[in-house]
Short mmCIF file of C-alpha atoms in Angstrom, two decimals:
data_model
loop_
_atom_site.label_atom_id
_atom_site.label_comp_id
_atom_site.label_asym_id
_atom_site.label_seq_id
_atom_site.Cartn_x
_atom_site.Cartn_y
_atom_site.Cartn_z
CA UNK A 194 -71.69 234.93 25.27
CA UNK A 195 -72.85 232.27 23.65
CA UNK A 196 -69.57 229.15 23.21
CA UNK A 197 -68.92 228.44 19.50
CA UNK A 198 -69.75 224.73 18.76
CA UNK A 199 -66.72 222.53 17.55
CA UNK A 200 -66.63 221.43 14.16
CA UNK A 201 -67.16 217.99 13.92
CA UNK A 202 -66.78 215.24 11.27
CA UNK A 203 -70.30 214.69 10.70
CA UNK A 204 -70.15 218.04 9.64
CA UNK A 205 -67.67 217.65 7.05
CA UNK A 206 -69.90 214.92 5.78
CA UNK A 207 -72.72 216.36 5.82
CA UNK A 208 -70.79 219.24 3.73
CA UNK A 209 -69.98 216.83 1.27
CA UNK A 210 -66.75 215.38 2.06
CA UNK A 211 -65.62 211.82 2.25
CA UNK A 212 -64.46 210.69 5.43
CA UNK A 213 -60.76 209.21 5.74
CA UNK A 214 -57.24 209.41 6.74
CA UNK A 215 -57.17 213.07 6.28
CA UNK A 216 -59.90 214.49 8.83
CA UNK A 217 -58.77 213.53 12.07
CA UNK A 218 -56.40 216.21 11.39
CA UNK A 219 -58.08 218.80 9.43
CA UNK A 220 -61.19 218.72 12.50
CA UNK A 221 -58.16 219.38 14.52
CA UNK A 222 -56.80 222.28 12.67
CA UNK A 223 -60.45 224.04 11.84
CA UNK A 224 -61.10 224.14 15.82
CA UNK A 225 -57.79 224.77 16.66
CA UNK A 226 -57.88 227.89 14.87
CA UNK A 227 -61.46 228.79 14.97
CA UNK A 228 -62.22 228.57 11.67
CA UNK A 229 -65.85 228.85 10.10
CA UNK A 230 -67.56 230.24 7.31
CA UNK A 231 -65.48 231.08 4.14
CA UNK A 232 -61.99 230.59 5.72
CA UNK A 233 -63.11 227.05 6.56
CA UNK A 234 -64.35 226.07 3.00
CA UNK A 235 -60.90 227.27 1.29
CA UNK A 236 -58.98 225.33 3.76
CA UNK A 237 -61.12 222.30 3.05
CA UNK A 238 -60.75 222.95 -0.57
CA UNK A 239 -56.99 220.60 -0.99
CA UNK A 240 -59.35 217.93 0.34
CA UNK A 241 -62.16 217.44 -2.17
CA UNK A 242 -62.46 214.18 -3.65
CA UNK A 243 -62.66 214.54 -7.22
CA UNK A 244 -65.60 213.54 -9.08
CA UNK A 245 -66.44 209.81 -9.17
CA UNK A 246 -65.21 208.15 -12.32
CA UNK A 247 -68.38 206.37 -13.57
CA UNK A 248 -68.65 203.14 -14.92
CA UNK A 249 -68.66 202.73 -18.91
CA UNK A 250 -72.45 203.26 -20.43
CA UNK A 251 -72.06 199.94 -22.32
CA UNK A 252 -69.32 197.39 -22.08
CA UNK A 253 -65.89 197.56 -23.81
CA UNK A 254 -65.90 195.32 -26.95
CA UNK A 255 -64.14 191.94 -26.31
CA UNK A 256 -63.32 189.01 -28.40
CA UNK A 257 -65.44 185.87 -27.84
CA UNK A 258 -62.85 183.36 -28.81
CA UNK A 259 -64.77 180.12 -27.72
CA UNK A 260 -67.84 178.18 -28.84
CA UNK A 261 -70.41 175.93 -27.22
CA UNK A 262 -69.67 172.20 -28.20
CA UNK A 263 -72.90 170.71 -26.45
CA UNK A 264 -75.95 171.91 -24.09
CA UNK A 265 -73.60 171.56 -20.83
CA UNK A 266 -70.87 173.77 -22.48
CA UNK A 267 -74.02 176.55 -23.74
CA UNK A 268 -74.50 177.22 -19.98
CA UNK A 269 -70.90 177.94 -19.39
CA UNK A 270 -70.22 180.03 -22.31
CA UNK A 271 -73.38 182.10 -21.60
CA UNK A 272 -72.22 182.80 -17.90
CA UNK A 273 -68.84 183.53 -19.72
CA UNK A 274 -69.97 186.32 -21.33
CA UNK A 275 -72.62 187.91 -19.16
CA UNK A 276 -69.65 187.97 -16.77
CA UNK A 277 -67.50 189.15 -18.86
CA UNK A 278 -69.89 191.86 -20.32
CA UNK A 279 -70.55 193.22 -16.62
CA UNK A 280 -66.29 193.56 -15.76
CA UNK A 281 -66.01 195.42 -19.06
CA UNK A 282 -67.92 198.56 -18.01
CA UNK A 283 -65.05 199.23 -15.53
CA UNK A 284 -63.60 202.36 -16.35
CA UNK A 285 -60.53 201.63 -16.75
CA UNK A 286 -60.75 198.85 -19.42
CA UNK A 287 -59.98 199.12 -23.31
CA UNK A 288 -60.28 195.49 -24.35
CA UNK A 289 -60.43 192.04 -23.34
CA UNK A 290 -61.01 188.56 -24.68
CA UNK A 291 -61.80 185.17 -23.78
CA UNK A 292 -59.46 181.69 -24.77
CA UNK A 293 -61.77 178.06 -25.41
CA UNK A 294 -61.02 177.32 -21.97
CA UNK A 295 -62.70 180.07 -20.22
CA UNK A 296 -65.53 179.40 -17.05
CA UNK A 297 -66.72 181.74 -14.32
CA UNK A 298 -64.56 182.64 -11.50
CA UNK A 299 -66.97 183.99 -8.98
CA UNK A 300 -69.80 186.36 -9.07
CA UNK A 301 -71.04 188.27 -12.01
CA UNK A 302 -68.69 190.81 -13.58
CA UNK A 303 -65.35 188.57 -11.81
CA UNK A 304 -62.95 187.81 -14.86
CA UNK A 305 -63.32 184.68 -15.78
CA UNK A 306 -60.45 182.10 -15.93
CA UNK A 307 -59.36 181.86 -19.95
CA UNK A 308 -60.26 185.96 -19.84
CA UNK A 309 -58.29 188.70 -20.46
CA UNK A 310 -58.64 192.12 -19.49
CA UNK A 311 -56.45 195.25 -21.01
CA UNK A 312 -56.22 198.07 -18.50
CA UNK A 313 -54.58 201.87 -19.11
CA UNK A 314 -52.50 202.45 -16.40
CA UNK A 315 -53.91 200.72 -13.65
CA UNK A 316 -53.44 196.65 -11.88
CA UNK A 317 -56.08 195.07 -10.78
CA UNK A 318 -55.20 192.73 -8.15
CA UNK A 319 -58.68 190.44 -8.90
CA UNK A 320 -57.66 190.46 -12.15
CA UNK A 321 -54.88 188.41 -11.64
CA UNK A 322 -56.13 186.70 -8.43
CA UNK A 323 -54.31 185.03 -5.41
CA UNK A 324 -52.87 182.04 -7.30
CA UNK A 325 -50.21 185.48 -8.97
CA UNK A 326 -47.94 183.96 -11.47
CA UNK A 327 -49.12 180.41 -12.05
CA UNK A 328 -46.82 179.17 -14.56
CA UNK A 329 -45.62 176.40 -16.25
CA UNK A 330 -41.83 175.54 -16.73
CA UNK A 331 -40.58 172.53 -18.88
CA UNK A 332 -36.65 170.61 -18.59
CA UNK A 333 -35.40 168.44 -21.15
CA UNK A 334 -33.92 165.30 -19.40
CA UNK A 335 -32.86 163.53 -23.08
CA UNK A 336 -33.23 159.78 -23.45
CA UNK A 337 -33.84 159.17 -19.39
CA UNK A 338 -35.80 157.01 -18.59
CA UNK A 339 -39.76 158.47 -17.43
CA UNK A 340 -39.71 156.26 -14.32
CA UNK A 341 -36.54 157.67 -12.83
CA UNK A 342 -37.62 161.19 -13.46
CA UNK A 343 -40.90 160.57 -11.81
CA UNK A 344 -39.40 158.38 -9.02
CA UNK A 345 -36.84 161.41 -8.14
CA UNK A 346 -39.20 164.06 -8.57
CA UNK A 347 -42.08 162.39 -5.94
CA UNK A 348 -39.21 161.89 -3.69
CA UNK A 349 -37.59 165.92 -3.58
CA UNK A 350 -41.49 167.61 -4.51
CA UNK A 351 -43.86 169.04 -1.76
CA UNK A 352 -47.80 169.09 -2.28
CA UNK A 353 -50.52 170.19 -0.33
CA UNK A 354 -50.95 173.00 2.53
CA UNK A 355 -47.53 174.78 3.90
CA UNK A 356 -44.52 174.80 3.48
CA UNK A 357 -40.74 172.83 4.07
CA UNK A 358 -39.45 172.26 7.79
CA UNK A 359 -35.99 173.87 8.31
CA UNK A 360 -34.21 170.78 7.27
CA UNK A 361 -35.65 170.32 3.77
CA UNK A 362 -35.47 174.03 2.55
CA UNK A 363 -34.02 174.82 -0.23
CA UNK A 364 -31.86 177.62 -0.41
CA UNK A 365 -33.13 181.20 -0.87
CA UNK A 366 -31.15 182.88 -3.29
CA UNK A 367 -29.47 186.63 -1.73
CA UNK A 368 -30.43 188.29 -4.81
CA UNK A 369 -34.49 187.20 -4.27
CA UNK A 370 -33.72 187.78 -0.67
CA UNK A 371 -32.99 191.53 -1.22
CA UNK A 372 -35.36 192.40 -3.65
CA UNK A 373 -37.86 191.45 -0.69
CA UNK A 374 -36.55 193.43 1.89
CA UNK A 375 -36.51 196.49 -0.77
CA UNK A 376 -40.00 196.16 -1.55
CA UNK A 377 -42.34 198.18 1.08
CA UNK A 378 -45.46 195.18 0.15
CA UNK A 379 -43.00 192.22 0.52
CA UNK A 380 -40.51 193.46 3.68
CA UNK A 381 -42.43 191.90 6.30
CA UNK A 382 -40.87 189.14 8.71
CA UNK A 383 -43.61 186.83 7.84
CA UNK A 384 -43.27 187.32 4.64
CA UNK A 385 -39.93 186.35 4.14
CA UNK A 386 -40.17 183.28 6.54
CA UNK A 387 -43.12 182.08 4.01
CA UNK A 388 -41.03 182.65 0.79
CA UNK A 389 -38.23 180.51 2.35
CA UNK A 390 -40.53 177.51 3.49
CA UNK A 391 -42.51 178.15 0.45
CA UNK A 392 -40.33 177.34 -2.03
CA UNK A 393 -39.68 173.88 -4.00
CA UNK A 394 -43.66 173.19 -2.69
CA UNK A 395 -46.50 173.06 -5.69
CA UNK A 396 -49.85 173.85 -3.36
CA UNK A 397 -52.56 171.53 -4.60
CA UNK A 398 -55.58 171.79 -6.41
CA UNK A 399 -54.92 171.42 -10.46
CA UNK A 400 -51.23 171.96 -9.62
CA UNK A 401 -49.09 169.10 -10.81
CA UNK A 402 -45.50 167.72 -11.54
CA UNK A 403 -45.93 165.76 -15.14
CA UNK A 404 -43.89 163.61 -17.36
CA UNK A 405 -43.87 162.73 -20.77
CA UNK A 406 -41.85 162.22 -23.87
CA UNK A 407 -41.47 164.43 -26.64
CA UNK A 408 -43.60 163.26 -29.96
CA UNK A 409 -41.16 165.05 -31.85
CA UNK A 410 -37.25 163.96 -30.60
CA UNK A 411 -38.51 161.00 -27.98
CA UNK A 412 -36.77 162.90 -24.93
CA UNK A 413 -38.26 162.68 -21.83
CA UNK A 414 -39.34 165.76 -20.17
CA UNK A 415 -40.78 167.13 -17.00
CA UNK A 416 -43.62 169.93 -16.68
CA UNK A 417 -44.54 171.78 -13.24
CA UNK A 418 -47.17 173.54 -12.64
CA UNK A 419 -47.94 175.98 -9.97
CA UNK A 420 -47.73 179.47 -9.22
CA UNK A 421 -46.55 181.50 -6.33
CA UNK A 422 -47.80 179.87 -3.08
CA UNK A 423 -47.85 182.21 0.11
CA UNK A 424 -45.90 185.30 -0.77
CA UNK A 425 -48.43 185.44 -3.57
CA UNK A 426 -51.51 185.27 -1.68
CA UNK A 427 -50.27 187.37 1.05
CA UNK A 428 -48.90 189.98 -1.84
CA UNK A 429 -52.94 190.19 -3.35
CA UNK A 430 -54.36 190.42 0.08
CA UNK A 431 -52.07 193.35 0.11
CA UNK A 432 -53.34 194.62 -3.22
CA UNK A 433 -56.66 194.25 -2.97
CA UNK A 434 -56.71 196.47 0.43
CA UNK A 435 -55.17 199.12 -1.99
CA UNK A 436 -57.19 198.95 -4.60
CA UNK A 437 -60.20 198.87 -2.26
CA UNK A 438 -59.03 202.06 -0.68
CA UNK A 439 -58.64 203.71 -4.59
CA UNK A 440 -62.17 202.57 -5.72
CA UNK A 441 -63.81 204.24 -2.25
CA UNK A 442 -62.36 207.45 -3.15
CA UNK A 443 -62.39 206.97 -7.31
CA UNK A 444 -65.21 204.84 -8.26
CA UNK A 445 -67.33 203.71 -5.89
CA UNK A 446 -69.74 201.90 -8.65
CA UNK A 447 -66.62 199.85 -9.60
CA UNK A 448 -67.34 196.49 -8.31
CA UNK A 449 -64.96 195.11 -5.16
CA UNK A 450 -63.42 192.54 -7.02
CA UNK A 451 -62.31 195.21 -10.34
CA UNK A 452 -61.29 197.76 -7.74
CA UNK A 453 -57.52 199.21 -9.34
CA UNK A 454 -54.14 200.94 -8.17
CA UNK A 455 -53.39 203.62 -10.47
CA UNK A 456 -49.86 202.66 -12.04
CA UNK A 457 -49.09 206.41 -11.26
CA UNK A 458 -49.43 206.60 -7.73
CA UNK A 459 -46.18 205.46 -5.33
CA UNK A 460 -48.76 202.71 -4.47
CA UNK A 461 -49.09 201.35 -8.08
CA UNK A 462 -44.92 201.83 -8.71
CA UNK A 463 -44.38 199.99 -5.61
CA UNK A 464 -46.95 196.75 -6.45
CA UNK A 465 -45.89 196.08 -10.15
CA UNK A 466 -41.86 196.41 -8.93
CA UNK A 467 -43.48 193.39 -6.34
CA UNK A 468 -45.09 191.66 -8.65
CA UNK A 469 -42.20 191.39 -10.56
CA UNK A 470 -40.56 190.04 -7.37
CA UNK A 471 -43.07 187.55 -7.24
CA UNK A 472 -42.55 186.64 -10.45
CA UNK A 473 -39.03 185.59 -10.10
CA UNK A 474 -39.83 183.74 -6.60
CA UNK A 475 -41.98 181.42 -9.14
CA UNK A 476 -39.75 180.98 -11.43
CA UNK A 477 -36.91 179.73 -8.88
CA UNK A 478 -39.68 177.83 -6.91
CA UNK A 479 -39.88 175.64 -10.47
CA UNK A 480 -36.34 176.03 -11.16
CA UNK A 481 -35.37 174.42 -7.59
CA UNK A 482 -37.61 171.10 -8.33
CA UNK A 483 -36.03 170.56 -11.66
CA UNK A 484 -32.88 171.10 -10.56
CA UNK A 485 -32.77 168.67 -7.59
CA UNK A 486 -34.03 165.74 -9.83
CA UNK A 487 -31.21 166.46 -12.40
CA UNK A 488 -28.52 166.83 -9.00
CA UNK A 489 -30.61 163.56 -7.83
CA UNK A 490 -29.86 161.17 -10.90
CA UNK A 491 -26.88 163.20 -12.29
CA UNK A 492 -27.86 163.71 -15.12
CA UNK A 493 -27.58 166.89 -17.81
CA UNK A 494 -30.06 169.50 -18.40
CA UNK A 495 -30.61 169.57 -22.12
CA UNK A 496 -33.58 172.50 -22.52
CA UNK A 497 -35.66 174.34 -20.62
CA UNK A 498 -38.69 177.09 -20.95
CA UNK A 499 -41.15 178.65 -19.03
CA UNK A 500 -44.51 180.76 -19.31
CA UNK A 501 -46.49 182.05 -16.66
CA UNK A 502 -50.43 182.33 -17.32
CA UNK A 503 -51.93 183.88 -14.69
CA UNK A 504 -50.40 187.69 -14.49
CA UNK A 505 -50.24 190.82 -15.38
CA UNK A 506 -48.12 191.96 -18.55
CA UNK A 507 -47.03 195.30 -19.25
CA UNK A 508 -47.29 197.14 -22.80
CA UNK A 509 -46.33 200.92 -22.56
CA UNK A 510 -49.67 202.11 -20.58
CA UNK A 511 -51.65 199.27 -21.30
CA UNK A 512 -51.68 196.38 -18.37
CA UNK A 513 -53.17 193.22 -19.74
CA UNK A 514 -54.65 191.23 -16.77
CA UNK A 515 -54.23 187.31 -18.08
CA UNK A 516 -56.63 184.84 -15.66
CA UNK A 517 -55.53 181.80 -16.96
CA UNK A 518 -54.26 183.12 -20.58
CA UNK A 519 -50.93 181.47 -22.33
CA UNK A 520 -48.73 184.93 -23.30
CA UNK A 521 -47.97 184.26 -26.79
CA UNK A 522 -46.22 187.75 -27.79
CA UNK A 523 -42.85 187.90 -26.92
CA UNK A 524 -42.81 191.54 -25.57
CA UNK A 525 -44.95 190.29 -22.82
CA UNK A 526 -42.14 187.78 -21.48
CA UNK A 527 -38.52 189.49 -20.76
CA UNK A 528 -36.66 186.18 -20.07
CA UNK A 529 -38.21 184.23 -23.29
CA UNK A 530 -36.30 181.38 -24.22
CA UNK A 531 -38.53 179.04 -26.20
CA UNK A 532 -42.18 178.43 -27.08
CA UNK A 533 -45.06 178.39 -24.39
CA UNK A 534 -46.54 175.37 -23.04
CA UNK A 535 -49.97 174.58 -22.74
CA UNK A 536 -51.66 171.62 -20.09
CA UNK A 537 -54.86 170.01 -21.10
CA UNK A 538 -55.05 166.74 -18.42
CA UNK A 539 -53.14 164.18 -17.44
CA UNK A 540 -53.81 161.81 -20.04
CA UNK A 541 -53.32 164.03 -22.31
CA UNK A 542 -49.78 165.63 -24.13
CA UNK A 543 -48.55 168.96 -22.49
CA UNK A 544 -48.92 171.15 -25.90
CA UNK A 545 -46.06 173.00 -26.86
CA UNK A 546 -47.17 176.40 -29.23
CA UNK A 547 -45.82 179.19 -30.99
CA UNK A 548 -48.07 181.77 -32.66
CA UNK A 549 -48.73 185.27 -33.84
CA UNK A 550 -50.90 188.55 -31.83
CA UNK A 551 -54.13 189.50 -33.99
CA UNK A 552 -56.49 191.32 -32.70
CA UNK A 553 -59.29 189.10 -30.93
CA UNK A 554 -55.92 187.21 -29.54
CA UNK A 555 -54.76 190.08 -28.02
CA UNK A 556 -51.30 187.93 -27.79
CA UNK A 557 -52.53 184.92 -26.11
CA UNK A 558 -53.80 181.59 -26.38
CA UNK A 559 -55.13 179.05 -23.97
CA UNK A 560 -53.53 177.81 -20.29
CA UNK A 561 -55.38 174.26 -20.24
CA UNK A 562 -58.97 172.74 -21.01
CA UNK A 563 -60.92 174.27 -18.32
CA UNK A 564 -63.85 173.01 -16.81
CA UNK A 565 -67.42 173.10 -17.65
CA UNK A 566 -69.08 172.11 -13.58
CA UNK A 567 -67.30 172.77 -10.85
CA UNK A 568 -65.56 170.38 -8.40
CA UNK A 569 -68.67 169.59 -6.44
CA UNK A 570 -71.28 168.98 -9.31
CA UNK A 571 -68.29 166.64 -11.09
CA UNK A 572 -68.28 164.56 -7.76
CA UNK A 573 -71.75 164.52 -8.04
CA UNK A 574 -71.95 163.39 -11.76
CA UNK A 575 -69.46 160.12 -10.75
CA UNK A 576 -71.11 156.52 -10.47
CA UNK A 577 -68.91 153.51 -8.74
CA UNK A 578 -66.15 153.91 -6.17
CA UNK A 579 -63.40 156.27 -6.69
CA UNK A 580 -60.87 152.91 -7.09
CA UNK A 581 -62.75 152.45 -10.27
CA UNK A 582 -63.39 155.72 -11.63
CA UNK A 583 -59.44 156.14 -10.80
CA UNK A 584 -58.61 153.05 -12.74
CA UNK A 585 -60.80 153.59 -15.83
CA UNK A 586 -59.48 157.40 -16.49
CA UNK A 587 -55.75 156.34 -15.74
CA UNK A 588 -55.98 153.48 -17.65
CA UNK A 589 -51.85 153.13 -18.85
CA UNK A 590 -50.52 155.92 -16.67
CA UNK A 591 -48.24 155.90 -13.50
CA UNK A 592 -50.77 158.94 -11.82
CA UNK A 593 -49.70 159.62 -7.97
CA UNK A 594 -51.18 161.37 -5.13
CA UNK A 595 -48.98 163.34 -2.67
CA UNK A 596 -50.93 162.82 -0.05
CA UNK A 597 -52.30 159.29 -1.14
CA UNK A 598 -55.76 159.95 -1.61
CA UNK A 599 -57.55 159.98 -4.97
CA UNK A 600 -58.60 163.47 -6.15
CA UNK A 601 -61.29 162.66 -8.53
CA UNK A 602 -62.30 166.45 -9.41
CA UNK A 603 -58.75 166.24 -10.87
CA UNK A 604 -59.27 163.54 -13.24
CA UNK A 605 -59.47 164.05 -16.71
CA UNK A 606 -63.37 164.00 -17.23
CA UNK A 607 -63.67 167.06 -14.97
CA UNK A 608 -62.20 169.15 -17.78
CA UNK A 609 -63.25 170.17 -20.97
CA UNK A 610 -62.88 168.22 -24.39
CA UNK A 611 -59.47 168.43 -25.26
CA UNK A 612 -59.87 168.00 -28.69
CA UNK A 613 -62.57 170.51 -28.94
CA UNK A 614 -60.04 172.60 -27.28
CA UNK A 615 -57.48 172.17 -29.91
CA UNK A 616 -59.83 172.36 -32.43
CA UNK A 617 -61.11 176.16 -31.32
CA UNK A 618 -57.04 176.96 -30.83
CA UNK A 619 -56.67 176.51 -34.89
CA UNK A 620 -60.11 178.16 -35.71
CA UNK A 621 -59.49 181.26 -33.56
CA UNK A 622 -56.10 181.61 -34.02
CA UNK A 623 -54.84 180.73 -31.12
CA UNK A 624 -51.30 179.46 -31.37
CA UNK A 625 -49.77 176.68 -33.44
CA UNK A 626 -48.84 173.20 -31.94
CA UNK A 627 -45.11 172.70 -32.42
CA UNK A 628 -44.65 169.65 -30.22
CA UNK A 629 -46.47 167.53 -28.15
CA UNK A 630 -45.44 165.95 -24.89
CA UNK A 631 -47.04 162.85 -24.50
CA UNK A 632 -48.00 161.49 -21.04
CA UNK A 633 -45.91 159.22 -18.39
CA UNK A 634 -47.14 159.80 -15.95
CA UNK A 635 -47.95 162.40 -13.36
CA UNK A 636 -48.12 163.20 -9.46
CA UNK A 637 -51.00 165.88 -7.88
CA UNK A 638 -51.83 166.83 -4.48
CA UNK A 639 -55.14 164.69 -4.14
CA UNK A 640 -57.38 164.78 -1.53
CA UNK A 641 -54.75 166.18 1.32
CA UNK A 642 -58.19 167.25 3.16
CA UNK A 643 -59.53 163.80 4.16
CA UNK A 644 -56.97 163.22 6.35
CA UNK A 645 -56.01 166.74 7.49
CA UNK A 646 -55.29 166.58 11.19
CA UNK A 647 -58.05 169.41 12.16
CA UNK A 648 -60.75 167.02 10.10
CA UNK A 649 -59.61 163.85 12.09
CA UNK A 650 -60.12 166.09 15.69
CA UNK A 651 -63.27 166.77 14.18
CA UNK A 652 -64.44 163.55 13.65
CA UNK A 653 -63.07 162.24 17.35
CA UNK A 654 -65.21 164.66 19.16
CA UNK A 655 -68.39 163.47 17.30
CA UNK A 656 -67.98 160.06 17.98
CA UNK A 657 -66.69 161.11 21.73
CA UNK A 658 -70.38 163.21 21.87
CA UNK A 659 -72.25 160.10 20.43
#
């Protein structure tokens, strides 16, 4: 008698399943109980994938709400778009739009930053990238002097890689603290022990800690500008497995970086209630800097507003995925309590706006100036030593480095025109200037790398080889 041969999973490929989570078991269950034939295909039947969702024919229309001031800026704007035209074919998309400040993000079809992308009920976690919730948050300090502001700021800030040692921690609020350890993407130990070092640190890159006055009442204000540090990036990590798993089994011709978590799924519930956890960590991890320079100098608190620009904001079904976009419609912002704030460089004025949703807006305006190169073709652009190149584009301004070397891919000629900027803000709509503060000075991360204790190692074992 000749032995029945066990159902394998290469059979259940080659029978037109996809493999996952689910066969282990089902292999076990078809052999355990000998089934074959017809009683075999309507057991598999709960486990057919549905049919792939394919990617649009064309792409979704989008606004184009930026121009090319000169040759250099032709080049960005085209890459812009082609990118741009690629992410809207995924399936999920309805609309989009890009702000004057928009350049590529990665490869073609990655949102750019200054894009926005409207979704129907699904988050895309490369949509709104690792940096989640990079905001901005102004405090009104009155007639105090710039200086002192600054001075107490440098000395209570944190820039560059980790986090706070036990004895400079601020402390984590029980509320926050909770709302971690309820969420099933945020209740990990390491987690937790990264959102308490984490916070009252800015990161580095174009993250800074500004002051100015105000053009409009002379008050002297302070402007952060960072987003959510580690829980953040270990929060997208998190996402972007998700999604990654969705996309196998929903669209495979999605590309990696667009792949989605249906908002209906426990999955989807589960990482918007986290992002919104997220959300508030940022919004204390600015609060808790502003508030130890006003504990500091004792001194009052007169205003203070906030905006995150890099997010994801909820409109009934619709998920609009900002990279680098300034929410100007109040519906996307349930703790509003003044207008928006928008950086350009550091010798320029913080702009504060106000402004109407049309429809090539979408609700938004720009986060900054943006670049046109990136970091390593500005370096490459620069003639004369960094002292000098330092000293010409900081000419009048008290500009610090945390870690005490010059950052000149920070500087303000590795951004866009401001001007031109402002210029495409009134001719596209784009939010109207209510305020202006004007620069003080400002303190960045800066070039934490050169000295970074794994480069120095480095650099010992050549010269110990030579």
């Amino acid at each position: 008698m000749k032995m029945k041969t066990k159902t394998t999973g290469h059979d259940l490929i080659a029978l037109g399943y996809r493999q996952g989570k689910w066969m282990k078991e089902a292999i076990a269950h078809i052999n355990d109980n000998g089934l074959e034939g017809e009683a075999m295909a309507s057991y598999l039947e709960q486990f057919k994938s549905p049919d792939p969702i394919a990617l649009h024919n064309a792409p979704v229309a989008f606004s184009i709400n930026i121009k090319a001031e000169n040759e250099l800026e032709e080049d960005n704007v085209s890459k812009v778009i082609n990118s741009m035209q690629t992410l809207m074919k995924t399936p999920t998309l309805v609309d989009g739009a890009i702000m004057p400040d928009a350049c590529p993000a990665g490869p073609d079809g990655t949102i750019p930053v200054g894009g926005v992308a409207v979704a129907k009920n699904a988050i895309h976690p490369g949509m709104h990238s690792a940096d989640i919730c990079c905001s901005v948050m102004l405090t009104d300090f009155g007639k105090a002097d710039p200086k002192d502001i600054l001075d107490a700021a440098h000395a209570n800030t944190h820039f560059g890689p980790g986090g706070r040692d036990r004895n400079t921690q601020f402390r984590f609020p029980k509320d926050l603290l909770e709302a971690f350890e309820t969420n099933v993407f945020l209740n990990d130990k390491e987690m937790v022990k990264i959102a308490r070092s984490h916070l009252g640190t800015q990161g580095d890159g174009n993250h800074f800690l500004f002051v100015g006055r105000s053009k409009k009442t002379g008050n002297t204000m302070l402007v952060t500008h960072h987003g959510s540090r580690g829980p953040g990036a270990r929060l997208y990590t998190k996402g972007m497995k998700i999604a990654e798993r969705f996309r196998k089994e929903l669209s495979p011709d999605t590309k990696k970086q667009n792949a989605w978590i249906p908002f209906d799924t426990e999955e989807g519930q589960s990482y918007w209630d986290a992002l919104q956890v997220i959300r508030q960590w940022t919004k204390t991890n600015h609060e808790v800097i502003h508030n130890s320079v006003a504990d500091t100098l004792e001194i009052a608190i007169e205003n203070r507003y906030w905006n995150e620009h890099n997010f994801v904001f909820k409109d009934g079904d619709l998920f609009y995925h900002a990279k680098g976009a300034t929410p100007l419609d109040a519906k996307f912002m349930p703790d509003i309590t003044g207008p928006r704030l928008i950086p350009l460089n550091m010798s320029e004025p913080v702009l504060i706006v106000e402004g109407a949703t049309t429809t090539t807006n979408l609700g938004f305006a720009p986060h900054g100036a943006g670049r046109n190169v990136s970091r390593t073709q500005h370096r490459k652009s620069k003639t004369g030593s960094i002292m000098q190149i330092f000293n010409e584009e900081t000419r009048g301004l008290d500009v610090r480095f945390f870690s005490k070397e010059i950052d000149i891919t920070e500087l303000p000629s590795a951004y866009k025109n401001a001007k031109a900027v402002r210029t495409q803000m009134d001719e596209f709509g784009l939010g109207k200037v209510i305020d202006e503060v004007m620069p003080y000075g400002c303190i960045m991360a800066g070039d934490w790398q050169k000295n970074a204790p794994w480069k120095i190692r480095r650099e010992k074992r050549k010269k110990n080889r030579k």
